[in-house]
PDB file of C-alpha atoms (C1' of nucleotides) in Angstrom:
ATOM      1  CA  UNK A  13      25.578 -18.628  20.683  1.00 89.00           C
ATOM      2  CA  UNK A  14      24.732 -19.717  17.357  1.00 92.00           C
ATOM      3  CA  UNK A  15      24.215 -17.297  14.469  1.00 96.00           C
ATOM      4  CA  UNK A  16      20.885 -18.170  13.617  1.00 97.00           C
ATOM      5  CA  UNK A  17      19.680 -17.874  17.391  1.00 97.00           C
ATOM      6  CA  UNK A  18      21.600 -14.274  17.403  1.00 97.00           C
ATOM      7  CA  UNK A  19      19.490 -13.402  14.365  1.00 98.00           C
ATOM      8  CA  UNK A  20      16.301 -14.238  15.875  1.00 98.00           C
ATOM      9  CA  UNK A  21      16.964 -12.358  19.051  1.00 98.00           C
ATOM     10  CA  UNK A  22      18.061  -9.276  17.023  1.00 98.00           C
ATOM     11  CA  UNK A  23      14.795  -9.512  14.766  1.00 98.00           C
ATOM     12  CA  UNK A  24      13.094 -10.047  18.158  1.00 98.00           C
ATOM     13  CA  UNK A  25      14.195  -6.727  19.491  1.00 98.00           C
ATOM     14  CA  UNK A  26      14.169  -4.997  16.304  1.00 98.00           C
ATOM     15  CA  UNK A  27      10.554  -3.644  16.788  1.00 98.00           C
ATOM     16  CA  UNK A  28       9.241  -0.763  18.410  1.00 98.00           C
ATOM     17  CA  UNK A  29       6.674  -2.527  20.226  1.00 98.00           C
ATOM     18  CA  UNK A  30       8.745  -5.511  21.110  1.00 98.00           C
ATOM     19  CA  UNK A  31      11.618  -3.635  22.337  1.00 98.00           C
ATOM     20  CA  UNK A  32       9.053  -1.542  24.415  1.00 98.00           C
ATOM     21  CA  UNK A  33       7.620  -4.734  25.860  1.00 98.00           C
ATOM     22  CA  UNK A  34      11.194  -6.054  26.592  1.00 97.00           C
ATOM     23  CA  UNK A  35      12.301  -2.714  28.434  1.00 96.00           C
ATOM     24  CA  UNK A  36       9.044  -2.963  30.455  1.00 97.00           C
ATOM     25  CA  UNK A  37      10.012  -6.539  31.519  1.00 96.00           C
ATOM     26  CA  UNK A  38      13.660  -5.931  32.519  1.00 94.00           C
ATOM     27  CA  UNK A  39      13.015  -3.900  35.734  1.00 92.00           C
ATOM     28  CA  UNK A  40      10.047  -6.157  36.641  1.00 94.00           C
ATOM     29  CA  UNK A  41      12.262  -8.846  37.335  1.00 92.00           C
ATOM     30  CA  UNK A  42      11.730 -12.706  37.140  1.00 93.00           C
ATOM     31  CA  UNK A  43       8.291 -12.794  38.166  1.00 95.00           C
ATOM     32  CA  UNK A  44       7.258 -10.617  35.237  1.00 96.00           C
ATOM     33  CA  UNK A  45       4.320  -8.790  34.383  1.00 98.00           C
ATOM     34  CA  UNK A  46       0.876  -9.969  33.446  1.00 98.00           C
ATOM     35  CA  UNK A  47      -0.209  -9.730  29.714  1.00 98.00           C
ATOM     36  CA  UNK A  48      -3.147  -7.478  30.531  1.00 98.00           C
ATOM     37  CA  UNK A  49      -0.601  -5.173  32.486  1.00 98.00           C
ATOM     38  CA  UNK A  50       1.402  -4.904  29.388  1.00 98.00           C
ATOM     39  CA  UNK A  51      -1.473  -4.298  27.016  1.00 98.00           C
ATOM     40  CA  UNK A  52      -2.699  -1.376  29.314  1.00 98.00           C
ATOM     41  CA  UNK A  53       0.844  -0.049  29.501  1.00 98.00           C
ATOM     42  CA  UNK A  54       1.346   0.144  25.995  1.00 98.00           C
ATOM     43  CA  UNK A  55      -2.221   0.517  24.857  1.00 98.00           C
ATOM     44  CA  UNK A  56      -2.424  -2.587  22.736  1.00 98.00           C
ATOM     45  CA  UNK A  57      -5.161  -4.848  21.429  1.00 98.00           C
ATOM     46  CA  UNK A  58      -4.863  -8.307  23.022  1.00 98.00           C
ATOM     47  CA  UNK A  59      -4.105  -9.965  19.498  1.00 98.00           C
ATOM     48  CA  UNK A  60      -1.487  -7.363  18.677  1.00 98.00           C
ATOM     49  CA  UNK A  61       0.006  -7.892  22.072  1.00 98.00           C
ATOM     50  CA  UNK A  62       0.033 -11.715  21.874  1.00 98.00           C
ATOM     51  CA  UNK A  63       1.587 -11.717  18.352  1.00 98.00           C
ATOM     52  CA  UNK A  64       4.755  -9.616  19.824  1.00 98.00           C
ATOM     53  CA  UNK A  65       4.810 -11.705  22.973  1.00 98.00           C
ATOM     54  CA  UNK A  66       4.909 -14.903  20.785  1.00 98.00           C
ATOM     55  CA  UNK A  67       7.729 -13.488  18.823  1.00 98.00           C
ATOM     56  CA  UNK A  68       9.906 -12.561  21.596  1.00 98.00           C
ATOM     57  CA  UNK A  69       9.095 -15.875  23.225  1.00 98.00           C
ATOM     58  CA  UNK A  70      10.087 -17.554  20.265  1.00 98.00           C
ATOM     59  CA  UNK A  71      13.335 -15.691  20.067  1.00 98.00           C
ATOM     60  CA  UNK A  72      14.036 -17.014  23.480  1.00 98.00           C
ATOM     61  CA  UNK A  73      14.018 -13.484  25.054  1.00 97.00           C
ATOM     62  CA  UNK A  74      11.021 -13.815  27.216  1.00 98.00           C
ATOM     63  CA  UNK A  75       9.576 -16.624  29.333  1.00 98.00           C
ATOM     64  CA  UNK A  76       5.918 -17.335  30.109  1.00 98.00           C
ATOM     65  CA  UNK A  77       4.167 -18.592  33.295  1.00 98.00           C
ATOM     66  CA  UNK A  78       0.582 -19.241  34.154  1.00 98.00           C
ATOM     67  CA  UNK A  79      -0.924 -18.275  37.647  1.00 97.00           C
ATOM     68  CA  UNK A  80      -4.572 -18.792  37.485  1.00 97.00           C
ATOM     69  CA  UNK A  81      -6.078 -17.365  34.420  1.00 97.00           C
ATOM     70  CA  UNK A  82      -3.312 -14.679  34.032  1.00 98.00           C
ATOM     71  CA  UNK A  83      -0.225 -15.357  32.031  1.00 98.00           C
ATOM     72  CA  UNK A  84       2.966 -13.682  33.271  1.00 98.00           C
ATOM     73  CA  UNK A  85       6.003 -12.881  30.746  1.00 98.00           C
ATOM     74  CA  UNK A  86       9.331 -12.368  32.147  1.00 97.00           C
ATOM     75  CA  UNK A  87      12.497 -11.221  30.559  1.00 96.00           C
ATOM     76  CA  UNK A  88      15.163 -13.925  29.887  1.00 94.00           C
ATOM     77  CA  UNK A  89      18.581 -12.158  31.250  1.00 91.00           C
ATOM     78  CA  UNK A  90      20.521 -15.192  30.003  1.00 91.00           C
ATOM     79  CA  UNK A  91      19.358 -14.777  26.531  1.00 94.00           C
ATOM     80  CA  UNK A  92      20.092 -11.046  26.553  1.00 93.00           C
ATOM     81  CA  UNK A  93      23.726 -11.694  28.122  1.00 89.00           C
ATOM     82  CA  UNK A  94      24.185 -14.174  25.307  1.00 92.00           C
ATOM     83  CA  UNK A  95      23.290 -11.889  22.618  1.00 94.00           C
ATOM     84  CA  UNK A  96      25.590  -9.318  23.807  1.00 90.00           C
ATOM     85  CA  UNK A  97      28.284 -11.678  24.066  1.00 88.00           C
ATOM     86  CA  UNK A  98      27.461 -12.550  20.495  1.00 93.00           C
ATOM     87  CA  UNK A  99      27.567  -8.671  19.312  1.00 92.00           C
ATOM     88  CA  UNK A 100      30.816  -8.505  21.190  1.00 87.00           C
ATOM     89  CA  UNK A 101      32.240 -11.337  19.168  1.00 82.00           C
ATOM     90  CA  UNK A 102      31.045  -9.439  15.939  1.00 77.00           C
ATOM     91  CA  UNK A 103      32.559  -6.281  17.214  1.00 69.00           C
ATOM     92  CA  UNK A 104      36.056  -7.138  18.270  1.00 58.00           C
ATOM     93  CA  UNK A 105      36.565 -10.685  17.429  1.00 55.00           C
ATOM     94  CA  UNK A 106      37.127 -11.552  21.188  1.00 47.00           C
ATOM     95  CA  UNK A 107      40.652  -9.612  21.189  1.00 45.00           C
ATOM     96  CA  UNK A 108      40.646  -6.670  23.639  1.00 50.00           C
ATOM     97  CA  UNK A 109      37.398  -6.739  25.132  1.00 53.00           C
ATOM     98  CA  UNK A 110      35.711  -6.179  28.191  1.00 54.00           C
ATOM     99  CA  UNK A 111      32.873  -8.971  28.643  1.00 53.00           C
ATOM    100  CA  UNK A 112      29.318  -7.632  29.613  1.00 51.00           C
ATOM    101  CA  UNK A 113      27.540  -9.304  32.379  1.00 55.00           C
ATOM    102  CA  UNK A 114      23.803  -8.355  33.195  1.00 53.00           C
ATOM    103  CA  UNK A 115      21.640  -9.634  36.078  1.00 52.00           C
ATOM    104  CA  UNK A 116      18.132  -8.506  37.140  1.00 50.00           C
ATOM    105  CA  UNK A 117      18.429  -5.385  39.203  1.00 45.00           C
ATOM    106  CA  UNK A 118      16.737  -6.885  42.332  1.00 43.00           C
ATOM    107  CA  UNK A 119      17.015 -10.466  42.389  1.00 40.00           C
ATOM    108  CA  UNK A 120      13.969 -10.907  44.456  1.00 37.00           C
ATOM    109  CA  UNK A 121      14.889 -13.843  46.962  1.00 39.00           C
ATOM    110  CA  UNK A 122      15.831 -16.186  44.165  1.00 39.00           C
ATOM    111  CA  UNK A 123      19.239 -17.888  43.441  1.00 37.00           C
ATOM    112  CA  UNK A 124      21.626 -16.244  40.815  1.00 39.00           C
ATOM    113  CA  UNK A 125      19.713 -16.661  37.348  1.00 37.00           C
ATOM    114  CA  UNK A 126      22.944 -17.546  34.880  1.00 36.00           C
ATOM    115  CA  UNK A 127      26.198 -19.085  35.029  1.00 34.00           C
ATOM    116  CA  UNK A 128      27.667 -17.234  32.077  1.00 38.00           C
ATOM    117  CA  UNK A 129      30.824 -15.079  33.009  1.00 37.00           C
ATOM    118  CA  UNK A 130      31.275 -16.568  36.319  1.00 33.00           C
ATOM    119  CA  UNK A 131      34.992 -15.494  36.175  1.00 33.00           C
ATOM    120  CA  UNK A 132      34.223 -11.859  35.756  1.00 39.00           C
ATOM    121  CA  UNK A 133      34.412  -9.479  38.522  1.00 35.00           C
ATOM    122  CA  UNK A 134      31.564  -6.935  38.994  1.00 36.00           C
ATOM    123  CA  UNK A 135      31.671  -3.296  39.045  1.00 35.00           C
ATOM    124  CA  UNK A 136      29.218  -0.334  39.247  1.00 34.00           C
ATOM    125  CA  UNK A 137      27.782  -0.868  42.641  1.00 33.00           C
ATOM    126  CA  UNK A 138      25.258   1.883  42.900  1.00 31.00           C
TER     127      UNK A 138
ATOM    128  CA  UNK B  20      21.927   6.263  22.425  1.00 89.00           C
ATOM    129  CA  UNK B  21      18.460   6.942  21.460  1.00 92.00           C
ATOM    130  CA  UNK B  22      15.769   4.280  21.159  1.00 96.00           C
ATOM    131  CA  UNK B  23      14.997   5.109  17.647  1.00 97.00           C
ATOM    132  CA  UNK B  24      18.901   4.980  16.471  1.00 97.00           C
ATOM    133  CA  UNK B  25      19.100   1.479  18.530  1.00 97.00           C
ATOM    134  CA  UNK B  26      15.920   0.146  16.755  1.00 98.00           C
ATOM    135  CA  UNK B  27      17.316   0.876  13.542  1.00 98.00           C
ATOM    136  CA  UNK B  28      20.698  -0.662  14.454  1.00 98.00           C
ATOM    137  CA  UNK B  29      19.138  -3.580  15.387  1.00 98.00           C
ATOM    138  CA  UNK B  30      17.214  -4.070  12.499  1.00 98.00           C
ATOM    139  CA  UNK B  31      20.180  -3.556  10.296  1.00 98.00           C
ATOM    140  CA  UNK B  32      21.939  -6.325  12.005  1.00 98.00           C
ATOM    141  CA  UNK B  33      18.682  -8.437  11.992  1.00 98.00           C
ATOM    142  CA  UNK B  34      19.202 -10.052   8.377  1.00 98.00           C
ATOM    143  CA  UNK B  35      21.137 -12.972   7.282  1.00 98.00           C
ATOM    144  CA  UNK B  36      23.067 -11.160   4.623  1.00 98.00           C
ATOM    145  CA  UNK B  37      23.780  -7.908   6.520  1.00 98.00           C
ATOM    146  CA  UNK B  38      24.934  -9.604   9.575  1.00 98.00           C
ATOM    147  CA  UNK B  39      27.265 -11.588   7.490  1.00 98.00           C
ATOM    148  CA  UNK B  40      28.464  -8.235   5.822  1.00 98.00           C
ATOM    149  CA  UNK B  41      29.176  -6.949   9.164  1.00 97.00           C
ATOM    150  CA  UNK B  42      31.192  -9.926  10.014  1.00 96.00           C
ATOM    151  CA  UNK B  43      33.432  -9.564   7.299  1.00 97.00           C
ATOM    152  CA  UNK B  44      33.754  -6.088   7.644  1.00 96.00           C
ATOM    153  CA  UNK B  45      34.777  -6.162  11.342  1.00 94.00           C
ATOM    154  CA  UNK B  46      38.106  -8.000  10.937  1.00 91.00           C
ATOM    155  CA  UNK B  47      38.936  -6.158   8.031  1.00 94.00           C
ATOM    156  CA  UNK B  48      39.727  -3.208  10.091  1.00 91.00           C
ATOM    157  CA  UNK B  49      39.036   0.666   9.152  1.00 93.00           C
ATOM    158  CA  UNK B  50      39.924   0.588   5.672  1.00 95.00           C
ATOM    159  CA  UNK B  51      37.462  -1.888   4.831  1.00 96.00           C
ATOM    160  CA  UNK B  52      36.498  -4.118   2.080  1.00 98.00           C
ATOM    161  CA  UNK B  53      35.775  -3.207  -1.711  1.00 98.00           C
ATOM    162  CA  UNK B  54      31.948  -3.723  -2.560  1.00 98.00           C
ATOM    163  CA  UNK B  55      32.928  -6.103  -5.363  1.00 98.00           C
ATOM    164  CA  UNK B  56      35.000  -8.390  -2.793  1.00 98.00           C
ATOM    165  CA  UNK B  57      31.649  -8.373  -0.620  1.00 98.00           C
ATOM    166  CA  UNK B  58      29.669  -9.349  -3.561  1.00 98.00           C
ATOM    167  CA  UNK B  59      32.050 -12.055  -4.654  1.00 98.00           C
ATOM    168  CA  UNK B  60      32.469 -13.383  -1.078  1.00 98.00           C
ATOM    169  CA  UNK B  61      28.805 -13.447  -0.488  1.00 98.00           C
ATOM    170  CA  UNK B  62      27.793 -14.816  -3.995  1.00 98.00           C
ATOM    171  CA  UNK B  63      25.368 -11.750  -4.139  1.00 98.00           C
ATOM    172  CA  UNK B  64      23.963  -9.936  -7.221  1.00 98.00           C
ATOM    173  CA  UNK B  65      25.095  -6.302  -7.059  1.00 98.00           C
ATOM    174  CA  UNK B  66      21.782  -4.852  -6.573  1.00 98.00           C
ATOM    175  CA  UNK B  67      21.114  -6.910  -3.730  1.00 98.00           C
ATOM    176  CA  UNK B  68      24.310  -6.013  -2.029  1.00 98.00           C
ATOM    177  CA  UNK B  69      23.998  -2.470  -2.841  1.00 98.00           C
ATOM    178  CA  UNK B  70      20.508  -2.721  -1.074  1.00 98.00           C
ATOM    179  CA  UNK B  71      21.678  -4.049   2.192  1.00 98.00           C
ATOM    180  CA  UNK B  72      24.835  -1.996   2.353  1.00 98.00           C
ATOM    181  CA  UNK B  73      22.641   0.957   2.084  1.00 98.00           C
ATOM    182  CA  UNK B  74      20.733  -0.352   4.850  1.00 98.00           C
ATOM    183  CA  UNK B  75      23.739  -0.795   6.991  1.00 98.00           C
ATOM    184  CA  UNK B  76      24.620   2.469   6.142  1.00 98.00           C
ATOM    185  CA  UNK B  77      21.651   4.250   7.039  1.00 98.00           C
ATOM    186  CA  UNK B  78      21.696   2.062  10.312  1.00 98.00           C
ATOM    187  CA  UNK B  79      25.119   4.011  11.003  1.00 98.00           C
ATOM    188  CA  UNK B  80      27.186   0.528  11.188  1.00 97.00           C
ATOM    189  CA  UNK B  81      29.155   0.726   8.441  1.00 98.00           C
ATOM    190  CA  UNK B  82      30.853   3.827   6.604  1.00 98.00           C
ATOM    191  CA  UNK B  83      31.638   4.125   2.803  1.00 98.00           C
ATOM    192  CA  UNK B  84      34.610   5.528   1.225  1.00 98.00           C
ATOM    193  CA  UNK B  85      35.688   5.907  -2.510  1.00 98.00           C
ATOM    194  CA  UNK B  86      39.104   5.083  -4.141  1.00 97.00           C
ATOM    195  CA  UNK B  87      39.050   5.604  -7.684  1.00 97.00           C
ATOM    196  CA  UNK B  88      35.988   3.488  -9.053  1.00 97.00           C
ATOM    197  CA  UNK B  89      35.799   1.073  -6.070  1.00 98.00           C
ATOM    198  CA  UNK B  90      33.885   1.892  -3.202  1.00 98.00           C
ATOM    199  CA  UNK B  91      35.218   0.538   0.397  1.00 98.00           C
ATOM    200  CA  UNK B  92      32.782  -0.417   3.148  1.00 98.00           C
ATOM    201  CA  UNK B  93      34.067  -0.377   6.633  1.00 97.00           C
ATOM    202  CA  UNK B  94      32.489  -1.527   9.999  1.00 95.00           C
ATOM    203  CA  UNK B  95      31.728   1.306  12.619  1.00 94.00           C
ATOM    204  CA  UNK B  96      33.141   0.022  16.051  1.00 91.00           C
ATOM    205  CA  UNK B  97      31.733   3.251  17.935  1.00 91.00           C
ATOM    206  CA  UNK B  98      28.319   2.327  16.570  1.00 94.00           C
ATOM    207  CA  UNK B  99      28.603  -1.088  17.540  1.00 93.00           C
ATOM    208  CA  UNK B 100      29.707  -0.252  20.837  1.00 89.00           C
ATOM    209  CA  UNK B 101      26.941   2.487  21.469  1.00 92.00           C
ATOM    210  CA  UNK B 102      24.486  -0.691  20.457  1.00 94.00           C
ATOM    211  CA  UNK B 103      25.946  -2.979  22.927  1.00 90.00           C
ATOM    212  CA  UNK B 104      25.798  -0.202  25.463  1.00 88.00           C
ATOM    213  CA  UNK B 105      22.261   0.390  24.846  1.00 93.00           C
ATOM    214  CA  UNK B 106      21.356  -3.434  25.262  1.00 93.00           C
ATOM    215  CA  UNK B 107      23.330  -3.448  28.440  1.00 87.00           C
ATOM    216  CA  UNK B 108      20.599  -0.521  29.745  1.00 82.00           C
ATOM    217  CA  UNK B 109      17.888  -2.651  28.638  1.00 77.00           C
ATOM    218  CA  UNK B 110      19.117  -5.752  30.470  1.00 69.00           C
ATOM    219  CA  UNK B 111      20.342  -4.652  33.573  1.00 59.00           C
ATOM    220  CA  UNK B 112      19.142  -0.937  33.742  1.00 55.00           C
ATOM    221  CA  UNK B 113      22.672   0.304  34.471  1.00 47.00           C
ATOM    222  CA  UNK B 114      23.042  -1.584  37.881  1.00 45.00           C
ATOM    223  CA  UNK B 115      25.481  -4.241  38.567  1.00 50.00           C
ATOM    224  CA  UNK B 116      26.904  -4.162  34.962  1.00 53.00           C
ATOM    225  CA  UNK B 117      30.387  -4.492  33.775  1.00 54.00           C
ATOM    226  CA  UNK B 118      30.174  -2.440  30.417  1.00 53.00           C
ATOM    227  CA  UNK B 119      31.571  -3.694  27.216  1.00 51.00           C
ATOM    228  CA  UNK B 120      34.574  -2.159  25.191  1.00 55.00           C
ATOM    229  CA  UNK B 121      35.271  -3.042  22.087  1.00 53.00           C
ATOM    230  CA  UNK B 122      37.808  -2.239  19.263  1.00 51.00           C
ATOM    231  CA  UNK B 123      39.350  -3.065  15.959  1.00 50.00           C
ATOM    232  CA  UNK B 124      41.398  -6.334  16.276  1.00 45.00           C
ATOM    233  CA  UNK B 125      44.536  -4.734  14.879  1.00 43.00           C
ATOM    234  CA  UNK B 126      44.486  -1.117  14.472  1.00 40.00           C
ATOM    235  CA  UNK B 127      46.597  -0.634  11.357  1.00 37.00           C
ATOM    236  CA  UNK B 128      48.713   2.576  11.992  1.00 39.00           C
ATOM    237  CA  UNK B 129      45.594   4.476  13.020  1.00 39.00           C
ATOM    238  CA  UNK B 130      44.721   6.685  16.266  1.00 37.00           C
ATOM    239  CA  UNK B 131      42.062   5.104  18.466  1.00 38.00           C
ATOM    240  CA  UNK B 132      38.749   4.850  16.931  1.00 37.00           C
ATOM    241  CA  UNK B 133      36.601   6.054  19.829  1.00 36.00           C
ATOM    242  CA  UNK B 134      36.330   7.949  22.684  1.00 35.00           C
ATOM    243  CA  UNK B 135      33.452   5.734  24.543  1.00 39.00           C
ATOM    244  CA  UNK B 136      34.321   4.321  27.716  1.00 37.00           C
ATOM    245  CA  UNK B 137      37.561   6.106  28.225  1.00 33.00           C
ATOM    246  CA  UNK B 138      37.350   5.533  32.014  1.00 33.00           C
ATOM    247  CA  UNK B 139      37.045   1.812  31.491  1.00 38.00           C
ATOM    248  CA  UNK B 140      40.225  -0.633  32.239  1.00 35.00           C
ATOM    249  CA  UNK B 141      41.035  -3.015  29.308  1.00 35.00           C
ATOM    250  CA  UNK B 142      41.236  -6.545  29.813  1.00 35.00           C
ATOM    251  CA  UNK B 143      41.827 -10.055  27.962  1.00 34.00           C
ATOM    252  CA  UNK B 144      45.343  -9.053  26.440  1.00 33.00           C
ATOM    253  CA  UNK B 145      45.694 -11.906  23.958  1.00 31.00           C
TER     254      UNK B 145
ATOM    255  C1'  DT C  29     -23.278 -26.013  35.060  1.00 75.35           C
ATOM    256  C1'  DC C  30     -23.062 -21.278  33.873  1.00 75.35           C
ATOM    257  C1'  DC C  31     -21.173 -17.200  33.401  1.00 75.35           C
ATOM    258  C1'  DA C  32     -17.162 -13.611  33.690  1.00 75.35           C
ATOM    259  C1'  DT C  33     -12.380 -12.818  33.090  1.00 75.35           C
ATOM    260  C1'  DA C  34      -7.730 -13.245  30.800  1.00 75.35           C
ATOM    261  C1'  DT C  35      -5.712 -14.277  26.949  1.00 75.35           C
ATOM    262  C1'  DT C  36      -4.857 -16.657  22.873  1.00 75.35           C
ATOM    263  C1'  DT C  37      -5.519 -18.331  18.001  1.00 75.35           C
ATOM    264  C1'  DC C  38      -7.632 -17.865  13.541  1.00 75.35           C
ATOM    265  C1'  DC C  39      -7.878 -15.035   9.507  1.00 75.35           C
ATOM    266  C1'  DA C  40      -8.062 -11.390   6.251  1.00 75.35           C
ATOM    267  C1'  DT C  41      -6.109  -6.980   5.247  1.00 75.35           C
ATOM    268  C1'  DT C  42      -2.240  -3.673   4.917  1.00 75.35           C
ATOM    269  C1'  DA C  43       2.282  -2.615   5.372  1.00 75.35           C
ATOM    270  C1'  DT C  44       6.965  -3.266   4.995  1.00 75.35           C
ATOM    271  C1'  DT C  45      11.259  -5.365   3.092  1.00 75.35           C
ATOM    272  C1'  DA C  46      14.016  -8.342   0.101  1.00 75.35           C
ATOM    273  C1'  DT C  47      15.342  -9.877  -4.571  1.00 75.35           C
ATOM    274  C1'  DA C  48      17.699  -9.061  -8.987  1.00 75.35           C
ATOM    275  C1'  DG C  49      17.408  -7.742 -14.030  1.00 75.35           C
ATOM    276  C1'  DA C  50      18.406  -3.861 -16.498  1.00 75.35           C
ATOM    277  C1'  DA C  51      19.331   1.221 -16.941  1.00 75.35           C
ATOM    278  C1'  DA C  52      22.200   4.955 -15.089  1.00 75.35           C
ATOM    279  C1'  DT C  53      26.252   6.947 -12.909  1.00 75.35           C
ATOM    280  C1'  DA C  54      31.105   7.594 -11.633  1.00 75.35           C
ATOM    281  C1'  DT C  55      35.745   6.721 -12.594  1.00 75.35           C
ATOM    282  C1'  DA C  56      40.102   5.415 -15.274  1.00 75.35           C
ATOM    283  C1'  DG C  57      42.791   4.345 -19.062  1.00 75.35           C
ATOM    284  C1'  DT C  58      43.925   4.809 -24.065  1.00 75.35           C
TER     285       DT C  58
ATOM    286  C1'  DA D  21      35.921  10.918 -27.250  1.00 75.35           C
ATOM    287  C1'  DC D  22      35.603   5.856 -26.552  1.00 75.35           C
ATOM    288  C1'  DT D  23      35.652   1.858 -23.885  1.00 75.35           C
ATOM    289  C1'  DA D  24      35.930  -0.996 -20.020  1.00 75.35           C
ATOM    290  C1'  DT D  25      35.124  -1.403 -14.696  1.00 75.35           C
ATOM    291  C1'  DA D  26      32.884  -0.657 -10.332  1.00 75.35           C
ATOM    292  C1'  DT D  27      28.860   0.106  -8.389  1.00 75.35           C
ATOM    293  C1'  DT D  28      24.763   2.268  -7.791  1.00 75.35           C
ATOM    294  C1'  DT D  29      19.533   3.396  -8.607  1.00 75.35           C
ATOM    295  C1'  DC D  30      15.468   2.279 -10.766  1.00 75.35           C
ATOM    296  C1'  DT D  31      11.732  -0.640 -10.979  1.00 75.35           C
ATOM    297  C1'  DA D  32       8.628  -4.394 -10.700  1.00 75.35           C
ATOM    298  C1'  DT D  33       7.688  -8.580  -8.505  1.00 75.35           C
ATOM    299  C1'  DA D  34       7.784 -11.628  -4.522  1.00 75.35           C
ATOM    300  C1'  DA D  35       8.103 -12.635   0.259  1.00 75.35           C
ATOM    301  C1'  DT D  36       7.539 -11.336   5.084  1.00 75.35           C
ATOM    302  C1'  DA D  37       5.543  -9.290   8.854  1.00 75.35           C
ATOM    303  C1'  DA D  38       2.208  -6.520  11.511  1.00 75.35           C
ATOM    304  C1'  DT D  39      -2.345  -5.388  12.581  1.00 75.35           C
ATOM    305  C1'  DG D  40      -6.763  -6.204  14.832  1.00 75.35           C
ATOM    306  C1'  DG D  41     -11.761  -8.122  14.978  1.00 75.35           C
ATOM    307  C1'  DA D  42     -14.011 -11.877  15.931  1.00 75.35           C
ATOM    308  C1'  DA D  43     -14.073 -16.574  17.612  1.00 75.35           C
ATOM    309  C1'  DA D  44     -11.933 -20.093  20.652  1.00 75.35           C
ATOM    310  C1'  DT D  45      -9.474 -21.708  24.565  1.00 75.35           C
ATOM    311  C1'  DA D  46      -8.423 -21.632  29.617  1.00 75.35           C
ATOM    312  C1'  DT D  47      -9.202 -20.991  34.291  1.00 75.35           C
ATOM    313  C1'  DG D  48     -12.007 -19.723  38.469  1.00 75.35           C
ATOM    314  C1'  DG D  49     -16.040 -18.650  40.918  1.00 75.35           C
ATOM    315  C1'  DA D  50     -20.939 -18.973  42.113  1.00 75.35           C
TER     316       DA D  50
END
DNA sequence: TCCATATTTCCATTATTATAGAAATATAGT
DNA sequence: ACTATATTTCTATAATAATGGAAATATGGA
């Protein structure tokens, strides 16, 4: 991951509202949540919500999908993995490090979402 | 890690100059680098450097130590680990996840720097 | 075509963060 | 005590980001 990309991702998450949005989207899985639902859950005016969603989108952390007149937003797990990877480079320079692997909690009948760390064994079966 | 703490840490790293500072400090190990050295390496005016170092310090990402008239700044590995942990919660909600462990590259005659993840096996001997 | 719904973009305002010169503080040496 | 060095805090200014009402766009249904 490029430094500039990492910086944008960090700035994307470094805001109360946006972090909350992302945290709502993560357990929602790949199909995401409608803008309206997000607005309601966080009690945000539409314009403000839109502003932050755009920000997250530009940071590559969420994706947008239209279905009828509602827009669904979903967390981008690969982007989050890439960010974590980047931070681990900055934390330990690649040495003596256990890499992280993240995936949607319950992938709803869909193929695996990212090929990063294909070599890494999974743990924490819960 | 508390959300508020994570937000501060994210904001701490979400700036070009501060991320560069942190990346200079990481390989420097626990004894850190003098403010003067950092100023020179990044070609920053003293006041600007001070501003960003304070920011990083308030975010808990770096520590300060005085020796004579020079102030040394060092990366806080535990804080970085905590941040990565936090992000992994937000990425996969604790399920199906390999936790990360980070440590200084070459601990210079000093005891291990953090007790987080004492249960986790190390990998990547290089 | 007309109306309702879902959501965005526009724009003005306010709030927050960054920049860097100059003055202040801390320490050390003579 | 005086001077030099290292670095910070003070302060004003400039730059960037966030907020939210109002107007605009997109879609779907009658």
